Amino acid sequence: MNQMITIGKRAFWKLFGQYKGLRKELYVLFWGKAATNMGAMIWPMLTLILSNKLGMNAQEIATITITLGIIQFPVNLLGGKLADYCNKRNLILVCDLVTVLCYLIAAAIPVSMAQILLFFTASVFQTMENPSYDALVADLSKTEEREKAYSLIYLGMNLGIVLAPSVGGMLFQHHLGLAYAIDGLTTLSSTILIFLFIKDITPVTEKKKNVYEKEQHTQSTWKILWGQKTILFFLICWAIYQFSYTQFNFLIPLNMEALYDAKGAVYFGFITSLNGLVVILGTPVLTKLAGKLSDIQKLTMGQILVWFSLGMYLFIQGMLPMHYLSMVIFTVGEILTTLGSYPYLTRRIPASHRGRISSVSSLFLGAAAYGSQGVIGGIVEHGTLIQAWEWIAGIGAVGILFYLLLMVMDKRVYPLLYGQKK
C-alpha cells in the first residue's frame, strides 16, 4: 500500500512539477481563472435559457446571440489596443468589477431579455480584458515556457469549471437567479486575488530573444499581419476549428434537449463537467507527452480529434454513454489545440503587438462562432439535426486539410523555430 502511495506521489509530482519555476504572477492568474470559473454556470446554459425559459427556436437563438456578439467585435479591438498601451493588471480589475455588478443585478431580477442583456454586458467587459490576460501570460513567460504557462492558465480555467455546469444544470429549473449570483461572487473573488497579489507585470527579459518576437512599435497591426500571410492563414485555420468547436455550447445542448426534453439540461451539465474533469486530468499529461511536438502538430491533431468526436453525432443519437465518450475525445482535441494555439501565435509576432493581435484573433474566432450559430441554427430550423451534423463534419474535414497546408508553409516562413537557418 505504501509503495502504491509513493508511486502515486511520484507520478503526481512528475506531471505537476513541470509547472515549477514560472513567475509567481502566473500562479496568481491561475488561481484567478479558477475562482472566476467556479461560478461559470450561465454560458453553458445560455442556449437552454433562451430555448426553454424564453421559448425561442434555434434560428431566433442564433439571431440574438449573433446580434449581441457583433457588439463585442469593436470592444475586442479596443481591449487589444488598451492591453498594449495601458497597465494590463488595472484594466483586468476595472473590467472585472463591471462584470460583477452586471451579474449581481441580473440575479435580482426575473428571467427576461433584460437579464440576458445584463449577462451580455458582463461578457463584453470580459471580452475586453481577454487580450490583457493573453498578453500578460506571454509577457510573464520565456519563449520556451509558453506551453507550460498557457497550459497552467487553461488548467485553472477548467479546474474552476469542472463542477459549475452540473450545479448550473440543477439550478436551471427553479433557481436560475442563484446561478447569476454565484457567477458574480466568484468573479469578485478572482478580482480580489489579482488586486492583492499581482503588483509586478514587468515583461520577462531573455538573453537570447526569439527574433520573430522583436518589437516593432512603429508598425501598425494590420501592416504586420499583411506582411505575415502565414499568420493570417493560421487565423483562418483557427476560425474553422472554432466553427466546429462552437457546437459544444450550441448544437449539442439543442440535440440533448431534443432527445431528453427537460432532462437535457441536466445531461448537458454532466457532459460539460466531464469536459472540465478531462481537462484537469489530461492537460498536465498531454503537456508532458506532447512536449516534443511542434505547435502545428498539436493544432492538427486537435482538429482531427474534434472533427471525429463531433462526427460521431451522426451515429450516436439516443445512445447516452456514447455522448460521454464523444466528449472525452472532443476534450483531448481541445487540450491539444489550446497547447498549440497561443504559443504558436506569440512566438511569431512582435512582442509590442501581443494585445492587439490577440484581439484580432478573437475577432476571427468570434466571427466563426457567431457565423456557425447562424448557419447551423438555420439548418436546424429548416432541416434536421443530422443535416446540421453533416455540415459540421464537412467543415471540420476542410479544417484538417488547411492545417496540413499550414504545416508546410510554416516551416518555410519560420525556419529558425525548426532549428534551421534562414
Short mmCIF file of C-alpha atoms in Angstrom, two decimals:
data_model
loop_
_atom_site.label_atom_id
_atom_site.label_comp_id
_atom_site.label_asym_id
_atom_site.label_seq_id
_atom_site.Cartn_x
_atom_site.Cartn_y
_atom_site.Cartn_z
CA MET A 1 0.00 0.00 0.00
CA ASN A 2 2.80 2.41 0.96
CA GLN A 3 4.59 1.57 -2.29
CA MET A 4 1.46 2.46 -4.29
CA ILE A 5 1.18 5.78 -2.43
CA THR A 6 4.85 6.51 -3.17
CA ILE A 7 4.37 5.70 -6.87
CA GLY A 8 1.27 7.91 -6.92
CA LYS A 9 3.17 10.81 -5.36
CA ARG A 10 5.99 10.45 -7.87
CA ALA A 11 3.55 10.41 -10.78
CA PHE A 12 1.77 13.48 -9.37
CA TRP A 13 4.98 15.49 -9.00
CA LYS A 14 6.22 14.35 -12.39
CA LEU A 15 3.13 15.79 -14.02
CA PHE A 16 2.53 18.91 -11.93
CA GLY A 17 6.19 19.57 -11.14
CA GLN A 18 6.61 20.70 -14.75
CA TYR A 19 4.84 23.93 -13.76
CA LYS A 20 7.57 24.84 -11.22
CA GLY A 21 9.82 27.80 -11.86
CA LEU A 22 7.31 30.11 -13.56
CA ARG A 23 6.81 33.72 -12.44
CA LYS A 24 4.67 33.90 -9.27
CA GLU A 25 2.24 36.25 -11.04
CA LEU A 26 1.32 33.39 -13.37
CA TYR A 27 0.25 31.29 -10.38
CA VAL A 28 -1.98 34.16 -9.23
CA LEU A 29 -3.57 34.35 -12.71
CA PHE A 30 -4.05 30.57 -12.49
CA TRP A 31 -5.98 30.86 -9.21
CA GLY A 32 -7.83 33.91 -10.51
CA LYS A 33 -9.07 31.96 -13.55
CA ALA A 34 -10.00 29.02 -11.31
CA ALA A 35 -12.00 31.26 -8.96
CA THR A 36 -13.84 33.01 -11.82
CA ASN A 37 -14.81 29.76 -13.50
CA MET A 38 -16.05 28.14 -10.31
CA GLY A 39 -19.19 30.16 -10.97
CA ALA A 40 -19.30 29.82 -14.76
CA MET A 41 -22.85 28.48 -14.82
CA ILE A 42 -24.62 30.73 -17.32
CA TRP A 43 -22.58 30.41 -20.53
CA PRO A 44 -23.05 26.62 -20.82
CA MET A 45 -26.78 27.06 -20.17
CA LEU A 46 -27.36 30.10 -22.41
CA THR A 47 -28.86 28.18 -25.34
CA LEU A 48 -31.19 26.33 -22.97
CA ILE A 49 -32.21 29.57 -21.18
CA LEU A 50 -33.21 31.16 -24.49
CA SER A 51 -34.93 27.99 -25.66
CA ASN A 52 -36.58 26.61 -22.52
CA LYS A 53 -37.15 29.75 -20.44
CA LEU A 54 -37.81 32.34 -23.16
CA GLY A 55 -39.36 30.00 -25.75
CA MET A 56 -37.08 30.81 -28.71
CA ASN A 57 -36.39 28.46 -31.61
CA ALA A 58 -32.90 27.63 -32.95
CA GLN A 59 -32.87 30.41 -35.55
CA GLU A 60 -34.08 33.05 -33.07
CA ILE A 61 -31.41 31.97 -30.58
CA ALA A 62 -28.76 32.28 -33.28
CA THR A 63 -30.05 35.74 -34.28
CA ILE A 64 -29.99 37.00 -30.67
CA THR A 65 -26.51 35.69 -29.91
CA ILE A 66 -25.07 36.89 -33.23
CA THR A 67 -26.57 40.39 -32.87
CA LEU A 68 -25.30 40.80 -29.34
CA GLY A 69 -22.00 39.16 -30.27
CA ILE A 70 -21.31 41.68 -33.04
CA ILE A 71 -21.16 44.37 -30.35
CA GLN A 72 -18.17 42.54 -28.87
CA PHE A 73 -16.05 42.91 -32.02
CA PRO A 74 -15.13 46.62 -31.67
CA VAL A 75 -14.84 46.11 -27.91
CA ASN A 76 -12.33 43.34 -28.52
CA LEU A 77 -10.21 45.60 -30.74
CA LEU A 78 -10.38 48.31 -28.09
CA GLY A 79 -9.30 45.77 -25.46
CA GLY A 80 -6.30 44.76 -27.57
CA LYS A 81 -5.28 48.39 -28.08
CA LEU A 82 -5.59 49.13 -24.37
CA ALA A 83 -3.62 45.97 -23.50
CA ASP A 84 -0.60 47.23 -25.46
CA TYR A 85 -0.75 50.81 -24.16
CA CYS A 86 -2.22 50.59 -20.63
CA ASN A 87 -1.50 48.75 -17.40
CA LYS A 88 -2.87 45.26 -18.13
CA ARG A 89 -3.47 44.41 -14.48
CA ASN A 90 -5.54 47.55 -13.81
CA LEU A 91 -7.56 47.02 -16.99
CA ILE A 92 -8.47 43.50 -15.84
CA LEU A 93 -9.55 44.84 -12.43
CA VAL A 94 -11.86 47.51 -13.90
CA CYS A 95 -13.47 45.09 -16.37
CA ASP A 96 -13.99 42.51 -13.61
CA LEU A 97 -15.77 45.00 -11.35
CA VAL A 98 -18.24 45.94 -14.10
CA THR A 99 -18.82 42.24 -14.78
CA VAL A 100 -19.56 41.56 -11.10
CA LEU A 101 -22.06 44.41 -10.94
CA CYS A 102 -23.95 43.12 -14.02
CA TYR A 103 -24.15 39.58 -12.64
CA LEU A 104 -25.47 40.69 -9.26
CA ILE A 105 -28.15 42.92 -10.81
CA ALA A 106 -29.17 40.04 -13.14
CA ALA A 107 -29.50 37.78 -10.11
CA ALA A 108 -32.03 40.16 -8.55
CA ILE A 109 -34.48 40.35 -11.49
CA PRO A 110 -36.78 37.74 -13.11
CA VAL A 111 -35.79 35.68 -16.15
CA SER A 112 -36.21 38.03 -19.10
CA MET A 113 -34.38 39.65 -22.02
CA ALA A 114 -33.23 42.35 -19.57
CA GLN A 115 -31.42 39.65 -17.63
CA ILE A 116 -29.86 38.34 -20.86
CA LEU A 117 -28.72 41.88 -21.80
CA LEU A 118 -27.04 42.26 -18.41
CA PHE A 119 -25.30 38.93 -18.97
CA PHE A 120 -24.10 40.04 -22.40
CA THR A 121 -22.88 43.37 -20.98
CA ALA A 122 -20.83 41.40 -18.46
CA SER A 123 -19.45 39.22 -21.26
CA VAL A 124 -18.50 42.34 -23.28
CA PHE A 125 -16.27 43.53 -20.43
CA GLN A 126 -14.83 40.05 -20.01
CA THR A 127 -14.07 40.13 -23.73
CA MET A 128 -12.33 43.48 -23.30
CA GLU A 129 -10.00 42.05 -20.66
CA ASN A 130 -9.12 38.86 -22.56
CA PRO A 131 -6.33 40.39 -24.70
CA SER A 132 -4.73 41.66 -21.48
CA TYR A 133 -4.85 38.18 -19.96
CA ASP A 134 -3.38 36.56 -23.08
CA ALA A 135 -0.65 39.19 -23.50
CA LEU A 136 0.19 39.11 -19.78
CA VAL A 137 0.81 35.36 -19.88
CA ALA A 138 3.24 35.85 -22.79
CA ASP A 139 4.90 38.87 -21.09
CA LEU A 140 5.48 36.91 -17.88
CA SER A 141 6.95 33.79 -19.51
CA LYS A 142 10.04 32.97 -21.52
CA THR A 143 9.71 31.71 -25.09
CA GLU A 144 10.47 28.11 -24.10
CA GLU A 145 7.95 28.31 -21.21
CA ARG A 146 4.93 29.34 -23.29
CA GLU A 147 3.26 25.91 -23.49
CA LYS A 148 3.58 25.43 -19.74
CA ALA A 149 2.38 28.97 -18.96
CA TYR A 150 -0.71 28.76 -21.19
CA SER A 151 -1.28 25.17 -20.06
CA LEU A 152 -1.31 26.37 -16.43
CA ILE A 153 -3.84 29.15 -17.12
CA TYR A 154 -6.02 26.77 -19.14
CA LEU A 155 -5.84 24.25 -16.30
CA GLY A 156 -7.01 26.96 -13.87
CA MET A 157 -9.97 27.83 -16.10
CA ASN A 158 -11.13 24.24 -16.16
CA LEU A 159 -10.31 23.48 -12.54
CA GLY A 160 -12.97 26.04 -11.68
CA ILE A 161 -15.49 24.94 -14.28
CA VAL A 162 -15.48 21.22 -13.51
CA LEU A 163 -18.48 21.37 -11.15
CA ALA A 164 -20.11 24.63 -12.25
CA PRO A 165 -22.14 23.29 -15.23
CA SER A 166 -23.54 20.38 -13.21
CA VAL A 167 -24.58 22.73 -10.39
CA GLY A 168 -25.96 25.14 -13.01
CA GLY A 169 -27.98 22.32 -14.58
CA MET A 170 -29.56 21.59 -11.21
CA LEU A 171 -30.30 25.29 -10.53
CA PHE A 172 -31.62 25.82 -14.07
CA GLN A 173 -35.25 24.92 -13.47
CA HIS A 174 -36.12 26.81 -10.27
CA HIS A 175 -33.11 28.82 -9.02
CA LEU A 176 -31.54 30.48 -12.08
CA GLY A 177 -31.07 33.76 -10.20
CA LEU A 178 -28.78 32.00 -7.74
CA ALA A 179 -26.58 30.85 -10.64
CA TYR A 180 -26.13 34.51 -11.71
CA ALA A 181 -25.27 35.48 -8.12
CA ILE A 182 -22.65 32.72 -7.84
CA ASP A 183 -21.13 33.87 -11.15
CA GLY A 184 -20.80 37.40 -9.78
CA LEU A 185 -19.35 36.43 -6.40
CA THR A 186 -16.74 34.06 -7.82
CA THR A 187 -15.62 36.72 -10.32
CA LEU A 188 -15.31 39.14 -7.38
CA SER A 189 -13.07 36.68 -5.52
CA SER A 190 -10.82 36.48 -8.60
CA THR A 191 -10.66 40.29 -8.75
CA ILE A 192 -9.58 40.46 -5.10
CA LEU A 193 -6.82 37.87 -5.72
CA ILE A 194 -5.39 39.87 -8.64
CA PHE A 195 -5.66 43.17 -6.72
CA LEU A 196 -3.82 41.84 -3.67
CA PHE A 197 -1.15 39.63 -5.18
CA ILE A 198 -0.20 40.95 -8.61
CA LYS A 199 2.00 44.00 -8.33
CA ASP A 200 4.80 43.42 -10.85
CA ILE A 201 3.87 42.88 -14.51
CA THR A 202 7.28 43.77 -15.97
CA PRO A 203 7.87 41.53 -19.02
CA VAL A 204 10.45 38.75 -18.72
CA THR A 205 13.86 39.69 -20.14
CA GLU A 206 15.65 36.98 -22.10
CA LYS A 207 19.35 36.80 -23.02
CA LYS A 208 18.59 35.09 -26.32
CA LYS A 209 15.38 36.51 -27.67
CA ASN A 210 13.31 34.92 -30.42
CA VAL A 211 13.99 37.11 -33.47
CA TYR A 212 10.38 36.87 -34.60
CA GLU A 213 9.24 38.50 -31.32
CA LYS A 214 11.35 41.63 -31.83
CA GLU A 215 9.28 44.73 -31.00
CA GLN A 216 8.10 46.92 -33.89
CA HIS A 217 6.47 49.93 -32.27
CA THR A 218 6.34 51.97 -35.48
CA GLN A 219 4.36 49.36 -37.41
CA SER A 220 0.57 49.16 -37.41
CA THR A 221 -1.18 45.91 -36.51
CA TRP A 222 -2.64 45.46 -39.99
CA LYS A 223 0.71 46.13 -41.69
CA ILE A 224 2.34 43.43 -39.57
CA LEU A 225 -0.45 40.96 -40.32
CA TRP A 226 -0.46 41.75 -44.02
CA GLY A 227 3.31 41.26 -44.07
CA GLN A 228 2.92 37.84 -42.43
CA LYS A 229 0.41 35.97 -44.59
CA THR A 230 1.16 32.75 -42.71
CA ILE A 231 -0.29 34.29 -39.52
CA LEU A 232 -3.42 35.30 -41.42
CA PHE A 233 -3.75 31.77 -42.78
CA PHE A 234 -3.29 30.40 -39.25
CA LEU A 235 -6.14 32.64 -38.05
CA ILE A 236 -8.35 31.23 -40.83
CA CYS A 237 -7.45 27.66 -39.76
CA TRP A 238 -8.18 28.52 -36.14
CA ALA A 239 -11.51 30.09 -37.14
CA ILE A 240 -12.55 26.90 -38.97
CA TYR A 241 -11.73 24.94 -35.81
CA GLN A 242 -13.84 27.43 -33.82
CA PHE A 243 -16.75 26.97 -36.24
CA SER A 244 -16.86 23.32 -35.17
CA TYR A 245 -15.93 23.87 -31.52
CA THR A 246 -18.85 26.29 -31.02
CA GLN A 247 -21.28 23.39 -31.32
CA PHE A 248 -20.25 22.39 -27.80
CA ASN A 249 -22.46 25.19 -26.44
CA PHE A 250 -24.93 25.43 -29.34
CA LEU A 251 -25.84 22.29 -31.28
CA ILE A 252 -25.01 19.74 -28.56
CA PRO A 253 -27.41 21.25 -25.97
CA LEU A 254 -30.15 21.58 -28.62
CA ASN A 255 -29.53 17.94 -29.54
CA MET A 256 -29.71 16.89 -25.88
CA GLU A 257 -32.96 18.79 -25.37
CA ALA A 258 -34.47 17.20 -28.50
CA LEU A 259 -33.54 13.74 -27.22
CA TYR A 260 -34.27 14.09 -23.49
CA ASP A 261 -36.61 17.11 -23.08
CA ALA A 262 -36.18 18.82 -19.66
CA LYS A 263 -33.52 16.29 -18.59
CA GLY A 264 -31.40 17.52 -21.49
CA ALA A 265 -30.13 20.44 -19.36
CA VAL A 266 -29.01 18.07 -16.60
CA TYR A 267 -27.31 15.66 -19.01
CA PHE A 268 -25.63 18.53 -20.82
CA GLY A 269 -24.40 19.86 -17.46
CA PHE A 270 -22.86 16.45 -16.71
CA ILE A 271 -21.21 16.34 -20.15
CA THR A 272 -19.78 19.84 -19.65
CA SER A 273 -18.44 18.87 -16.23
CA LEU A 274 -16.85 15.79 -17.81
CA ASN A 275 -15.15 18.15 -20.25
CA GLY A 276 -13.69 20.11 -17.30
CA LEU A 277 -12.64 16.93 -15.48
CA VAL A 278 -10.82 15.54 -18.54
CA VAL A 279 -9.08 18.90 -18.98
CA ILE A 280 -7.84 18.81 -15.37
CA LEU A 281 -6.54 15.25 -15.66
CA GLY A 282 -5.44 15.48 -19.28
CA THR A 283 -3.79 18.90 -19.53
CA PRO A 284 -0.67 18.11 -17.45
CA VAL A 285 -0.42 14.66 -19.07
CA LEU A 286 -0.67 16.00 -22.63
CA THR A 287 1.60 18.95 -21.83
CA LYS A 288 4.23 16.38 -20.85
CA LEU A 289 3.59 13.84 -23.63
CA ALA A 290 3.21 16.41 -26.42
CA GLY A 291 6.21 18.46 -25.31
CA LYS A 292 8.30 17.37 -28.29
CA LEU A 293 5.58 18.01 -30.85
CA SER A 294 5.59 21.27 -32.77
CA ASP A 295 2.78 23.79 -32.32
CA ILE A 296 1.41 22.88 -35.77
CA GLN A 297 1.38 19.16 -35.00
CA LYS A 298 -0.63 19.79 -31.82
CA LEU A 299 -3.07 22.00 -33.71
CA THR A 300 -3.55 19.45 -36.49
CA MET A 301 -4.11 16.58 -34.06
CA GLY A 302 -6.55 18.74 -32.10
CA GLN A 303 -8.55 19.49 -35.26
CA ILE A 304 -8.68 15.79 -36.20
CA LEU A 305 -9.95 14.72 -32.76
CA VAL A 306 -12.62 17.45 -32.55
CA TRP A 307 -13.77 16.58 -36.08
CA PHE A 308 -14.01 12.88 -35.21
CA SER A 309 -15.84 13.46 -31.91
CA LEU A 310 -18.48 15.74 -33.44
CA GLY A 311 -18.82 13.44 -36.45
CA MET A 312 -19.87 10.71 -34.01
CA TYR A 313 -23.18 12.55 -33.56
CA LEU A 314 -24.19 11.28 -36.98
CA PHE A 315 -24.36 7.78 -35.48
CA ILE A 316 -24.90 8.02 -31.69
CA GLN A 317 -28.31 9.71 -31.40
CA GLY A 318 -30.07 8.40 -28.29
CA MET A 319 -27.00 6.43 -27.09
CA LEU A 320 -26.25 8.42 -23.93
CA PRO A 321 -22.97 6.65 -22.94
CA MET A 322 -21.55 7.40 -26.41
CA HIS A 323 -22.18 11.12 -25.85
CA TYR A 324 -19.79 10.93 -22.90
CA LEU A 325 -17.18 9.07 -24.99
CA SER A 326 -17.52 11.69 -27.71
CA MET A 327 -16.90 14.42 -25.13
CA VAL A 328 -13.71 12.73 -23.90
CA ILE A 329 -12.32 12.62 -27.45
CA PHE A 330 -13.51 16.20 -28.06
CA THR A 331 -11.73 17.40 -24.91
CA VAL A 332 -8.40 15.79 -25.81
CA GLY A 333 -8.61 17.66 -29.13
CA GLU A 334 -9.48 20.87 -27.28
CA ILE A 335 -6.46 20.50 -24.96
CA LEU A 336 -4.04 19.93 -27.86
CA THR A 337 -5.44 22.98 -29.67
CA THR A 338 -5.02 25.11 -26.56
CA LEU A 339 -1.43 23.93 -26.08
CA GLY A 340 -0.64 24.82 -29.68
CA SER A 341 -2.59 28.00 -30.47
CA TYR A 342 -1.32 30.88 -28.31
CA PRO A 343 2.27 29.56 -28.13
CA TYR A 344 2.18 29.36 -31.95
CA LEU A 345 0.92 32.94 -32.25
CA THR A 346 3.15 34.60 -29.63
CA ARG A 347 6.35 33.04 -31.00
CA ARG A 348 5.75 34.53 -34.43
CA ILE A 349 4.54 38.09 -33.76
CA PRO A 350 6.28 41.19 -32.31
CA ALA A 351 6.03 41.42 -28.52
CA SER A 352 4.87 45.04 -28.94
CA HIS A 353 1.65 43.85 -30.61
CA ARG A 354 0.58 40.90 -28.45
CA GLY A 355 -2.57 42.54 -27.13
CA ARG A 356 -3.73 43.88 -30.49
CA ILE A 357 -3.08 40.67 -32.43
CA SER A 358 -4.74 38.68 -29.65
CA SER A 359 -7.83 40.85 -30.13
CA VAL A 360 -7.68 40.34 -33.92
CA SER A 361 -7.51 36.58 -33.37
CA SER A 362 -10.56 36.89 -31.13
CA LEU A 363 -12.37 38.67 -33.98
CA PHE A 364 -11.66 35.72 -36.28
CA LEU A 365 -12.81 33.26 -33.61
CA GLY A 366 -15.88 35.35 -32.74
CA ALA A 367 -16.91 35.72 -36.38
CA ALA A 368 -16.54 31.95 -36.84
CA ALA A 369 -18.50 31.20 -33.67
CA TYR A 370 -21.42 33.52 -34.40
CA GLY A 371 -21.40 32.65 -38.10
CA SER A 372 -21.53 29.00 -37.10
CA GLN A 373 -24.59 29.62 -34.92
CA GLY A 374 -26.31 31.45 -37.78
CA VAL A 375 -25.61 28.75 -40.36
CA ILE A 376 -26.27 25.77 -38.11
CA GLY A 377 -29.30 27.44 -36.47
CA GLY A 378 -30.83 27.93 -39.93
CA ILE A 379 -30.16 24.31 -40.88
CA VAL A 380 -31.77 23.02 -37.67
CA GLU A 381 -34.77 25.30 -38.14
CA HIS A 382 -35.43 24.31 -41.75
CA GLY A 383 -33.91 20.83 -41.81
CA THR A 384 -32.81 18.22 -39.28
CA LEU A 385 -30.18 17.78 -36.59
CA ILE A 386 -28.46 15.11 -38.69
CA GLN A 387 -28.13 17.55 -41.60
CA ALA A 388 -26.53 20.05 -39.22
CA TRP A 389 -24.02 17.43 -38.04
CA GLU A 390 -23.21 16.58 -41.68
CA TRP A 391 -22.27 20.24 -42.25
CA ILE A 392 -20.07 20.22 -39.16
CA ALA A 393 -18.32 17.05 -40.34
CA GLY A 394 -17.68 18.54 -43.79
CA ILE A 395 -16.32 21.85 -42.47
CA GLY A 396 -14.13 20.01 -39.94
CA ALA A 397 -12.58 17.98 -42.79
CA VAL A 398 -11.68 21.26 -44.57
CA GLY A 399 -10.04 22.42 -41.32
CA ILE A 400 -7.79 19.34 -41.26
CA LEU A 401 -6.68 19.99 -44.85
CA PHE A 402 -5.92 23.64 -44.06
CA TYR A 403 -3.77 22.75 -41.05
CA LEU A 404 -1.76 20.32 -43.20
CA LEU A 405 -1.13 23.17 -45.67
CA LEU A 406 -0.16 25.48 -42.80
CA MET A 407 2.37 22.90 -41.61
CA VAL A 408 4.21 23.15 -44.94
CA MET A 409 4.01 26.97 -45.09
CA ASP A 410 5.17 27.49 -41.52
CA LYS A 411 8.38 25.53 -41.86
CA ARG A 412 9.31 27.60 -44.91
CA VAL A 413 8.48 31.01 -43.39
CA TYR A 414 9.80 30.48 -39.82
CA PRO A 415 12.84 28.19 -40.27
CA LEU A 416 14.58 29.40 -37.08
CA LEU A 417 11.81 27.86 -34.97
CA TYR A 418 12.70 24.49 -36.51
CA GLY A 419 16.43 24.79 -35.88
CA GLN A 420 17.15 25.73 -39.48
CA LYS A 421 18.97 28.72 -40.95
CA LYS A 422 17.17 31.32 -42.99
#
